[in-house]
PDB file of C-alpha atoms and ligand atoms in Angstrom:
ATOM      1  CA  MET P1115      24.089 -33.535 157.797  1.00 46.00           C
ATOM      2  CA  PHE P1116      27.654 -34.019 156.349  1.00 52.00           C
ATOM      3  CA  ASP P1117      30.137 -31.187 156.650  1.00 57.00           C
ATOM      4  CA  LEU P1118      31.586 -31.166 153.104  1.00 68.00           C
ATOM      5  CA  GLU P1119      33.764 -28.171 153.614  1.00 80.00           C
ATOM      6  CA  ILE P1120      37.403 -28.567 152.563  1.00 84.00           C
ATOM      7  CA  ARG P1121      38.896 -28.328 156.016  1.00 90.00           C
ATOM      8  CA  LEU P1122      42.211 -29.891 157.116  1.00 92.00           C
ATOM      9  CA  ILE P1123      40.379 -31.748 159.864  1.00 90.00           C
ATOM     10  CA  ASN P1124      37.872 -33.243 157.445  1.00 90.00           C
ATOM     11  CA  MET P1125      40.556 -34.225 154.969  1.00 93.00           C
ATOM     12  CA  LEU P1126      42.608 -35.951 157.716  1.00 94.00           C
ATOM     13  CA  GLY P1127      39.442 -37.752 158.983  1.00 93.00           C
ATOM     14  CA  LEU P1128      38.761 -39.078 155.462  1.00 93.00           C
ATOM     15  CA  LEU P1129      42.510 -40.154 155.056  1.00 95.00           C
ATOM     16  CA  THR P1130      42.225 -41.974 158.429  1.00 95.00           C
ATOM     17  CA  ILE P1131      39.346 -43.975 157.153  1.00 95.00           C
ATOM     18  CA  ILE P1132      41.228 -44.787 153.982  1.00 94.00           C
ATOM     19  CA  VAL P1133      44.306 -45.909 155.883  1.00 95.00           C
ATOM     20  CA  ILE P1134      42.125 -48.161 158.144  1.00 95.00           C
ATOM     21  CA  VAL P1135      40.352 -49.678 155.072  1.00 93.00           C
ATOM     22  CA  GLY P1136      43.705 -50.261 153.407  1.00 93.00           C
ATOM     23  CA  LEU P1137      45.104 -51.991 156.498  1.00 93.00           C
ATOM     24  CA  VAL P1138      41.982 -54.213 156.959  1.00 93.00           C
ATOM     25  CA  LEU P1139      42.134 -55.230 153.273  1.00 91.00           C
ATOM     26  CA  ASP P1140      45.796 -56.180 153.699  1.00 89.00           C
ATOM     27  CA  TYR P1141      45.216 -57.974 156.996  1.00 90.00           C
ATOM     28  CA  ARG P1142      42.259 -59.983 155.432  1.00 87.00           C
ATOM     29  CA  ASN P1143      44.455 -60.904 152.482  1.00 83.00           C
ATOM     30  CA  VAL P1144      42.165 -59.164 150.013  1.00 83.00           C
ATOM     31  CA  LEU P1145      43.547 -57.590 146.818  1.00 81.00           C
ATOM     32  CA  LYS P1146      47.109 -58.760 147.510  1.00 79.00           C
ATOM     33  CA  LYS P1147      48.005 -59.729 143.921  1.00 77.00           C
ATOM     34  CA  PRO P1148      49.832 -58.638 141.839  1.00 78.00           C
ATOM     35  CA  MET P1149      50.639 -56.150 144.622  1.00 83.00           C
ATOM     36  CA  ARG P1150      49.477 -55.461 148.165  1.00 88.00           C
ATOM     37  CA  MET P1151      46.760 -52.930 147.256  1.00 89.00           C
ATOM     38  CA  GLY P1152      45.549 -52.475 150.836  1.00 91.00           C
ATOM     39  CA  MET P1153      48.978 -51.638 152.173  1.00 90.00           C
ATOM     40  CA  SER P1154      49.689 -49.358 149.232  1.00 91.00           C
ATOM     41  CA  LEU P1155      46.431 -47.524 149.937  1.00 92.00           C
ATOM     42  CA  ALA P1156      47.365 -47.165 153.615  1.00 93.00           C
ATOM     43  CA  ILE P1157      50.864 -45.736 152.822  1.00 94.00           C
ATOM     44  CA  LEU P1158      49.375 -43.395 150.340  1.00 94.00           C
ATOM     45  CA  GLY P1159      46.754 -42.167 152.942  1.00 95.00           C
ATOM     46  CA  ILE P1160      49.520 -41.580 155.531  1.00 95.00           C
ATOM     47  CA  THR P1161      51.707 -39.713 152.983  1.00 95.00           C
ATOM     48  CA  ALA P1162      48.800 -37.546 151.914  1.00 95.00           C
ATOM     49  CA  GLY P1163      47.950 -36.799 155.539  1.00 94.00           C
ATOM     50  CA  ILE P1164      51.462 -35.630 156.306  1.00 94.00           C
ATOM     51  CA  PHE P1165      51.590 -33.596 153.155  1.00 94.00           C
ATOM     52  CA  LEU P1166      48.290 -31.779 153.936  1.00 93.00           C
ATOM     53  CA  THR P1167      49.264 -31.134 157.543  1.00 93.00           C
ATOM     54  CA  LEU P1168      52.620 -29.679 156.454  1.00 93.00           C
ATOM     55  CA  SER P1169      50.711 -27.484 153.841  1.00 91.00           C
ATOM     56  CA  ALA P1170      48.602 -26.064 156.731  1.00 92.00           C
ATOM     57  CA  VAL P1171      51.502 -25.312 159.053  1.00 91.00           C
ATOM     58  CA  LEU P1172      54.613 -24.568 157.109  1.00 92.00           C
ATOM     59  CA  PRO P1173      54.981 -20.728 156.667  1.00 92.00           C
ATOM     60  CA  GLU P1174      56.238 -20.910 153.087  1.00 90.00           C
ATOM     61  CA  ASN P1175      53.770 -23.340 151.679  1.00 89.00           C
ATOM     62  CA  ASP P1176      51.355 -22.190 148.872  1.00 90.00           C
ATOM     63  CA  VAL P1177      49.351 -25.456 148.567  1.00 91.00           C
ATOM     64  CA  PHE P1178      46.128 -24.019 150.066  1.00 92.00           C
ATOM     65  CA  GLY P1179      46.464 -20.653 148.399  1.00 92.00           C
ATOM     66  CA  ARG P1180      49.031 -17.827 148.072  1.00 93.00           C
ATOM     67  CA  VAL P1181      50.811 -16.733 151.223  1.00 96.00           C
ATOM     68  CA  PHE P1182      53.608 -14.259 151.649  1.00 96.00           C
ATOM     69  CA  SER P1183      56.636 -15.425 153.670  1.00 96.00           C
ATOM     70  CA  ASN P1184      59.334 -13.498 151.975  1.00 95.00           C
ATOM     71  CA  THR P1185      60.115 -11.592 148.814  1.00 94.00           C
ATOM     72  CA  LYS P1186      62.482 -12.729 146.196  1.00 93.00           C
ATOM     73  CA  THR P1187      64.646  -9.610 145.528  1.00 95.00           C
ATOM     74  CA  THR P1188      68.300  -8.665 144.934  1.00 94.00           C
ATOM     75  CA  GLN P1189      67.843  -5.605 147.169  1.00 96.00           C
ATOM     76  CA  LYS P1190      69.081  -5.663 150.763  1.00 97.00           C
ATOM     77  CA  VAL P1191      65.668  -5.162 152.326  1.00 97.00           C
ATOM     78  CA  VAL P1192      63.987  -6.934 155.308  1.00 98.00           C
ATOM     79  CA  ALA P1193      60.706  -6.554 157.148  1.00 98.00           C
ATOM     80  CA  LEU P1194      60.378  -6.729 160.921  1.00 98.00           C
ATOM     81  CA  THR P1195      57.106  -8.026 162.207  1.00 98.00           C
ATOM     82  CA  PHE P1196      55.767  -8.130 165.775  1.00 98.00           C
ATOM     83  CA  ASP P1197      52.904 -10.391 166.737  1.00 98.00           C
ATOM     84  CA  ASP P1198      50.323 -10.657 169.612  1.00 97.00           C
ATOM     85  CA  GLY P1199      50.316  -7.167 170.917  1.00 95.00           C
ATOM     86  CA  PRO P1200      49.475  -4.461 171.792  1.00 97.00           C
ATOM     87  CA  TYR P1201      50.868  -5.411 175.174  1.00 97.00           C
ATOM     88  CA  PRO P1202      52.239  -2.822 177.590  1.00 96.00           C
ATOM     89  CA  PRO P1203      54.982  -2.043 178.491  1.00 96.00           C
ATOM     90  CA  TYR P1204      56.639  -4.095 175.746  1.00 97.00           C
ATOM     91  CA  THR P1205      54.807  -2.616 172.693  1.00 98.00           C
ATOM     92  CA  GLU P1206      55.894   0.938 173.828  1.00 98.00           C
ATOM     93  CA  GLN P1207      59.404  -0.303 174.308  1.00 98.00           C
ATOM     94  CA  VAL P1208      59.517  -1.851 170.821  1.00 98.00           C
ATOM     95  CA  LEU P1209      58.130   1.416 169.413  1.00 98.00           C
ATOM     96  CA  ASP P1210      60.806   3.399 171.319  1.00 98.00           C
ATOM     97  CA  VAL P1211      63.564   1.214 169.706  1.00 98.00           C
ATOM     98  CA  LEU P1212      62.106   1.564 166.271  1.00 98.00           C
ATOM     99  CA  LYS P1213      61.804   5.315 166.717  1.00 98.00           C
ATOM    100  CA  GLU P1214      65.448   5.526 167.858  1.00 98.00           C
ATOM    101  CA  TYR P1215      66.686   3.833 164.760  1.00 98.00           C
ATOM    102  CA  HIS P1216      64.094   5.290 162.403  1.00 98.00           C
ATOM    103  CA  VAL P1217      62.963   1.762 161.368  1.00 98.00           C
ATOM    104  CA  PRO P1218      59.431   0.985 160.251  1.00 98.00           C
ATOM    105  CA  ALA P1219      57.907  -2.335 161.174  1.00 98.00           C
ATOM    106  CA  THR P1220      54.622  -4.231 160.830  1.00 98.00           C
ATOM    107  CA  PHE P1221      52.476  -5.240 163.855  1.00 98.00           C
ATOM    108  CA  PHE P1222      50.032  -8.140 163.654  1.00 98.00           C
ATOM    109  CA  VAL P1223      47.700  -7.324 166.537  1.00 98.00           C
ATOM    110  CA  VAL P1224      45.183  -9.347 168.506  1.00 98.00           C
ATOM    111  CA  GLY P1225      41.625  -7.779 168.399  1.00 97.00           C
ATOM    112  CA  GLN P1226      41.028  -8.286 172.168  1.00 97.00           C
ATOM    113  CA  ASN P1227      44.306  -6.444 172.943  1.00 97.00           C
ATOM    114  CA  VAL P1228      43.431  -3.766 170.533  1.00 98.00           C
ATOM    115  CA  GLU P1229      40.200  -2.930 172.480  1.00 97.00           C
ATOM    116  CA  LYS P1230      42.167  -2.923 175.666  1.00 97.00           C
ATOM    117  CA  TYR P1231      44.910  -0.626 174.498  1.00 97.00           C
ATOM    118  CA  PRO P1232      43.562   1.416 171.610  1.00 98.00           C
ATOM    119  CA  GLU P1233      46.008   4.219 172.321  1.00 98.00           C
ATOM    120  CA  LEU P1234      48.913   1.870 171.618  1.00 98.00           C
ATOM    121  CA  VAL P1235      47.429   0.946 168.260  1.00 98.00           C
ATOM    122  CA  LYS P1236      47.112   4.584 167.398  1.00 98.00           C
ATOM    123  CA  ARG P1237      50.682   5.168 168.368  1.00 98.00           C
ATOM    124  CA  ILE P1238      51.779   2.322 166.098  1.00 98.00           C
ATOM    125  CA  ALA P1239      49.931   3.826 163.124  1.00 98.00           C
ATOM    126  CA  ASP P1240      50.927   7.433 163.895  1.00 98.00           C
ATOM    127  CA  GLU P1241      54.586   6.521 163.984  1.00 98.00           C
ATOM    128  CA  GLY P1242      54.465   5.081 160.421  1.00 97.00           C
ATOM    129  CA  HIS P1243      54.200   1.398 161.043  1.00 98.00           C
ATOM    130  CA  GLN P1244      51.892  -1.024 159.385  1.00 98.00           C
ATOM    131  CA  ILE P1245      49.148  -2.872 161.191  1.00 98.00           C
ATOM    132  CA  GLY P1246      47.762  -6.323 160.298  1.00 98.00           C
ATOM    133  CA  ASN P1247      45.141  -8.578 161.624  1.00 98.00           C
ATOM    134  CA  HIS P1248      46.067 -11.514 163.954  1.00 98.00           C
ATOM    135  CA  THR P1249      42.477 -12.528 164.926  1.00 98.00           C
ATOM    136  CA  TYR P1250      40.425 -11.358 167.917  1.00 98.00           C
ATOM    137  CA  HIS P1251      41.150 -14.206 170.401  1.00 97.00           C
ATOM    138  CA  HIS P1252      44.466 -15.581 168.939  1.00 97.00           C
ATOM    139  CA  ILE P1253      42.602 -18.878 168.082  1.00 96.00           C
ATOM    140  CA  ASP P1254      43.660 -21.782 165.910  1.00 95.00           C
ATOM    141  CA  LEU P1255      41.622 -21.120 162.808  1.00 96.00           C
ATOM    142  CA  LEU P1256      41.886 -24.804 161.694  1.00 95.00           C
ATOM    143  CA  LYS P1257      39.489 -25.721 164.572  1.00 94.00           C
ATOM    144  CA  ALA P1258      37.095 -22.786 164.020  1.00 95.00           C
ATOM    145  CA  ASN P1259      33.969 -22.833 161.928  1.00 94.00           C
ATOM    146  CA  ARG P1260      33.215 -20.238 159.172  1.00 95.00           C
ATOM    147  CA  LYS P1261      31.057 -18.154 161.541  1.00 96.00           C
ATOM    148  CA  ASP P1262      33.669 -17.912 164.161  1.00 97.00           C
ATOM    149  CA  ILE P1263      36.535 -17.246 161.636  1.00 97.00           C
ATOM    150  CA  ALA P1264      34.476 -14.360 160.184  1.00 98.00           C
ATOM    151  CA  LYS P1265      33.916 -12.973 163.689  1.00 98.00           C
ATOM    152  CA  GLU P1266      37.599 -13.286 164.526  1.00 98.00           C
ATOM    153  CA  ILE P1267      38.642 -11.434 161.511  1.00 98.00           C
ATOM    154  CA  ASP P1268      35.954  -8.828 161.218  1.00 98.00           C
ATOM    155  CA  ASN P1269      35.854  -7.777 164.766  1.00 98.00           C
ATOM    156  CA  THR P1270      39.636  -7.357 164.814  1.00 98.00           C
ATOM    157  CA  ASN P1271      39.503  -5.226 161.665  1.00 98.00           C
ATOM    158  CA  LYS P1272      36.786  -3.098 163.218  1.00 98.00           C
ATOM    159  CA  ALA P1273      38.717  -2.571 166.411  1.00 98.00           C
ATOM    160  CA  ILE P1274      41.867  -1.631 164.521  1.00 98.00           C
ATOM    161  CA  LEU P1275      39.900   0.766 162.336  1.00 98.00           C
ATOM    162  CA  ALA P1276      38.253   2.344 165.443  1.00 98.00           C
ATOM    163  CA  ALA P1277      41.580   2.706 167.273  1.00 98.00           C
ATOM    164  CA  SER P1278      43.776   3.919 164.482  1.00 97.00           C
ATOM    165  CA  GLY P1279      41.688   4.918 161.470  1.00 97.00           C
ATOM    166  CA  VAL P1280      43.475   2.280 159.473  1.00 96.00           C
ATOM    167  CA  LYS P1281      41.718  -0.624 157.705  1.00 96.00           C
ATOM    168  CA  PRO P1282      44.172  -3.577 157.615  1.00 97.00           C
ATOM    169  CA  HIS P1283      44.658  -5.493 154.367  1.00 97.00           C
ATOM    170  CA  LEU P1284      47.164  -7.993 155.888  1.00 98.00           C
ATOM    171  CA  MET P1285      46.346 -10.986 157.967  1.00 98.00           C
ATOM    172  CA  ARG P1286      48.606 -13.383 159.875  1.00 98.00           C
ATOM    173  CA  PRO P1287      46.747 -16.416 161.140  1.00 98.00           C
ATOM    174  CA  PRO P1288      47.839 -17.436 164.699  1.00 97.00           C
ATOM    175  CA  HIS P1289      50.738 -19.894 164.448  1.00 96.00           C
ATOM    176  CA  GLY P1290      50.476 -19.392 160.670  1.00 95.00           C
ATOM    177  CA  PHE P1291      47.846 -22.158 160.463  1.00 95.00           C
ATOM    178  CA  ARG P1292      45.515 -22.155 157.536  1.00 95.00           C
ATOM    179  CA  ASP P1293      43.435 -24.475 155.284  1.00 94.00           C
ATOM    180  CA  PRO P1294      41.380 -23.903 152.086  1.00 94.00           C
ATOM    181  CA  VAL P1295      38.365 -22.451 153.945  1.00 95.00           C
ATOM    182  CA  VAL P1296      40.636 -20.078 155.983  1.00 96.00           C
ATOM    183  CA  MET P1297      42.324 -19.014 152.717  1.00 96.00           C
ATOM    184  CA  GLU P1298      38.989 -18.533 150.940  1.00 96.00           C
ATOM    185  CA  MET P1299      37.663 -16.342 153.709  1.00 96.00           C
ATOM    186  CA  MET P1300      40.824 -14.134 153.609  1.00 97.00           C
ATOM    187  CA  ALA P1301      40.451 -13.835 149.861  1.00 97.00           C
ATOM    188  CA  GLU P1302      36.772 -12.760 150.160  1.00 97.00           C
ATOM    189  CA  ARG P1303      37.971  -9.934 152.436  1.00 97.00           C
ATOM    190  CA  ASN P1304      40.952  -9.003 150.227  1.00 97.00           C
ATOM    191  CA  LEU P1305      43.283  -9.818 153.057  1.00 98.00           C
ATOM    192  CA  LYS P1306      46.771 -10.882 152.090  1.00 97.00           C
ATOM    193  CA  VAL P1307      47.973 -13.744 154.293  1.00 97.00           C
ATOM    194  CA  VAL P1308      51.447 -12.993 155.552  1.00 98.00           C
ATOM    195  CA  GLU P1309      53.708 -15.611 157.071  1.00 97.00           C
ATOM    196  CA  TRP P1310      57.467 -15.289 157.748  1.00 98.00           C
ATOM    197  CA  SER P1311      60.779 -16.700 156.592  1.00 97.00           C
ATOM    198  CA  VAL P1312      62.997 -16.045 159.698  1.00 98.00           C
ATOM    199  CA  MET P1313      61.793 -17.022 163.234  1.00 96.00           C
ATOM    200  CA  SER P1314      63.857 -17.450 166.417  1.00 97.00           C
ATOM    201  CA  ARG P1315      61.252 -18.824 168.693  1.00 97.00           C
ATOM    202  CA  ASP P1316      61.649 -15.706 170.641  1.00 97.00           C
ATOM    203  CA  TRP P1317      58.365 -16.293 172.504  1.00 95.00           C
ATOM    204  CA  THR P1318      60.055 -19.049 174.464  1.00 96.00           C
ATOM    205  CA  ASN P1319      62.452 -16.376 175.816  1.00 97.00           C
ATOM    206  CA  PRO P1320      65.678 -18.308 175.012  1.00 97.00           C
ATOM    207  CA  GLY P1321      67.894 -15.283 175.744  1.00 98.00           C
ATOM    208  CA  VAL P1322      68.595 -12.099 173.833  1.00 98.00           C
ATOM    209  CA  ASP P1323      71.813 -13.498 172.238  1.00 98.00           C
ATOM    210  CA  VAL P1324      70.063 -16.598 171.105  1.00 98.00           C
ATOM    211  CA  ILE P1325      67.172 -14.639 169.493  1.00 98.00           C
ATOM    212  CA  VAL P1326      69.683 -12.306 167.799  1.00 98.00           C
ATOM    213  CA  GLU P1327      71.908 -15.185 166.512  1.00 98.00           C
ATOM    214  CA  ARG P1328      69.142 -17.319 165.257  1.00 98.00           C
ATOM    215  CA  THR P1329      67.548 -14.320 163.401  1.00 98.00           C
ATOM    216  CA  VAL P1330      70.662 -12.742 161.924  1.00 98.00           C
ATOM    217  CA  LYS P1331      72.084 -16.013 160.553  1.00 97.00           C
ATOM    218  CA  LYS P1332      68.900 -16.763 158.673  1.00 97.00           C
ATOM    219  CA  VAL P1333      68.302 -13.361 157.189  1.00 98.00           C
ATOM    220  CA  LYS P1334      68.589 -12.925 153.329  1.00 97.00           C
ATOM    221  CA  ASN P1335      67.373 -10.238 150.952  1.00 97.00           C
ATOM    222  CA  GLY P1336      63.615  -9.980 151.219  1.00 97.00           C
ATOM    223  CA  SER P1337      63.275 -11.825 154.563  1.00 98.00           C
ATOM    224  CA  ILE P1338      60.288 -11.309 156.752  1.00 98.00           C
ATOM    225  CA  ILE P1339      61.298 -11.610 160.354  1.00 98.00           C
ATOM    226  CA  LEU P1340      58.923 -12.761 163.154  1.00 98.00           C
ATOM    227  CA  LEU P1341      59.253 -11.365 166.628  1.00 98.00           C
ATOM    228  CA  HIS P1342      56.755 -10.971 169.435  1.00 98.00           C
ATOM    229  CA  ASP P1343      55.708  -7.781 171.372  1.00 97.00           C
ATOM    230  CA  GLY P1344      52.875  -9.618 172.881  1.00 96.00           C
ATOM    231  CA  ASP P1345      51.866 -12.984 174.486  1.00 94.00           C
ATOM    232  CA  GLY P1346      48.770 -14.166 172.696  1.00 84.00           C
ATOM    233  CA  ILE P1347      45.783 -13.254 174.908  1.00 78.00           C
ATOM    234  CA  THR P1348      47.161 -14.599 178.194  1.00 84.00           C
ATOM    235  CA  SER P1349      49.521 -11.630 178.354  1.00 83.00           C
ATOM    236  CA  GLN P1350      51.647 -13.042 181.132  1.00 90.00           C
ATOM    237  CA  ALA P1351      55.186 -13.515 179.646  1.00 95.00           C
ATOM    238  CA  SER P1352      57.759 -10.943 179.616  1.00 96.00           C
ATOM    239  CA  ARG P1353      58.840  -9.722 176.090  1.00 97.00           C
ATOM    240  CA  ILE P1354      61.853  -7.747 177.295  1.00 97.00           C
ATOM    241  CA  GLN P1355      64.153 -10.205 175.492  1.00 98.00           C
ATOM    242  CA  SER P1356      62.329  -9.594 172.224  1.00 98.00           C
ATOM    243  CA  VAL P1357      62.643  -5.873 172.782  1.00 98.00           C
ATOM    244  CA  GLU P1358      66.376  -6.052 173.397  1.00 98.00           C
ATOM    245  CA  ALA P1359      66.859  -8.485 170.584  1.00 98.00           C
ATOM    246  CA  ALA P1360      65.060  -6.177 168.197  1.00 98.00           C
ATOM    247  CA  ARG P1361      67.620  -3.496 169.038  1.00 98.00           C
ATOM    248  CA  HIS P1362      70.583  -5.720 168.306  1.00 98.00           C
ATOM    249  CA  ILE P1363      69.009  -7.169 165.177  1.00 98.00           C
ATOM    250  CA  ILE P1364      68.463  -3.563 163.863  1.00 98.00           C
ATOM    251  CA  GLN P1365      72.012  -2.622 164.668  1.00 98.00           C
ATOM    252  CA  ILE P1366      73.662  -5.718 163.124  1.00 98.00           C
ATOM    253  CA  LEU P1367      71.471  -5.830 159.977  1.00 98.00           C
ATOM    254  CA  SER P1368      71.892  -2.097 159.379  1.00 98.00           C
ATOM    255  CA  ALA P1369      75.698  -2.424 159.693  1.00 98.00           C
ATOM    256  CA  GLN P1370      75.504  -5.194 156.981  1.00 98.00           C
ATOM    257  CA  GLY P1371      73.657  -2.705 154.714  1.00 98.00           C
ATOM    258  CA  TYR P1372      70.133  -3.973 155.192  1.00 98.00           C
ATOM    259  CA  LYS P1373      67.227  -1.512 154.992  1.00 98.00           C
ATOM    260  CA  PHE P1374      64.073  -2.100 157.043  1.00 98.00           C
ATOM    261  CA  VAL P1375      60.741  -1.732 155.353  1.00 98.00           C
ATOM    262  CA  THR P1376      57.034  -2.602 156.137  1.00 98.00           C
ATOM    263  CA  VAL P1377      55.470  -5.827 154.799  1.00 97.00           C
ATOM    264  CA  ASP P1378      53.631  -3.724 152.091  1.00 97.00           C
ATOM    265  CA  GLU P1379      56.903  -2.265 150.928  1.00 96.00           C
ATOM    266  CA  ILE P1380      58.774  -5.507 150.834  1.00 96.00           C
ATOM    267  CA  LEU P1381      56.100  -7.263 148.893  1.00 95.00           C
ATOM    268  CA  LYS P1382      56.505  -4.506 146.235  1.00 93.00           C
ATOM    269  CA  LYS P1383      60.130  -5.425 145.820  1.00 91.00           C
ATOM    270  CA  THR P1384      59.314  -8.766 144.192  1.00 84.00           C
ATOM    271  CA  GLU P1385      61.635  -9.465 141.347  1.00 75.00           C
ATOM    272  CA  ASP P1386      62.094 -12.539 139.156  1.00 64.00           C
ATOM    273  CA  VAL P1387      65.232 -13.773 140.839  1.00 65.00           C
ATOM    274  CA  LYS P1388      66.515 -17.239 141.409  1.00 55.00           C
ATOM    275  CA  GLY P1389      66.532 -18.677 144.875  1.00 48.00           C
TER     276      GLY P1389
HETATM  277 ZN1   ZN Q1448      50.538 -14.973 167.461  1.00 83.96          ZN
END
């Protein structure tokens, strides 16, 4: 009858009711002394709603469960991650750049694309890169029920395993969106939820120089960098800017002394450092 799951959408629904009740109490002059209880309740409800929404969408926020958006380390290491592929010809072009510079990366692949291009997923694994799950249809998990979330994750893991022989233990929810149920379902499957600390909005194709500049200026020791070799499931946009930007980012950061590692490797570098 009632869906009592701790979903973001349910919590926001409940808070909306609380805000309305608060405003009605205030309007009807109820509970106004010694302070305006109704208005206070409404303000509290709005604040809680903003807090919960930010907890679901901000990449570095651990409120709904542990996510990995960077590593605190004194070592000059960074992890390049590519989302939404495999997507020819851009995934091959990214792989060619990575090969040229002997740089490992992590690819968060979309299950539907994996089934279309299994040979690309095999190439990713064969060339020493890490593969993570990015759902089957690149859906917003906040709007999906448990059954659909399970299908999205499990079918993608199956497709990746069939294509590459690798069973992923990393998961990046589309857009980074998660709530307590999403986090619980990842934990049940021993999937680490990986977000990012550096993003350039490369998917909007703002220009190679812009992608490079936005990325390089934000990079610190232990950063996880988000780029895209794919375009969700619509697979229409060019990713040539991201490919070219990846080359420049590798050149610039290497010259600054940074070493590129996979997400697994960077998470092992955690140290108890400030900042
Ligand atoms: Zn994505």
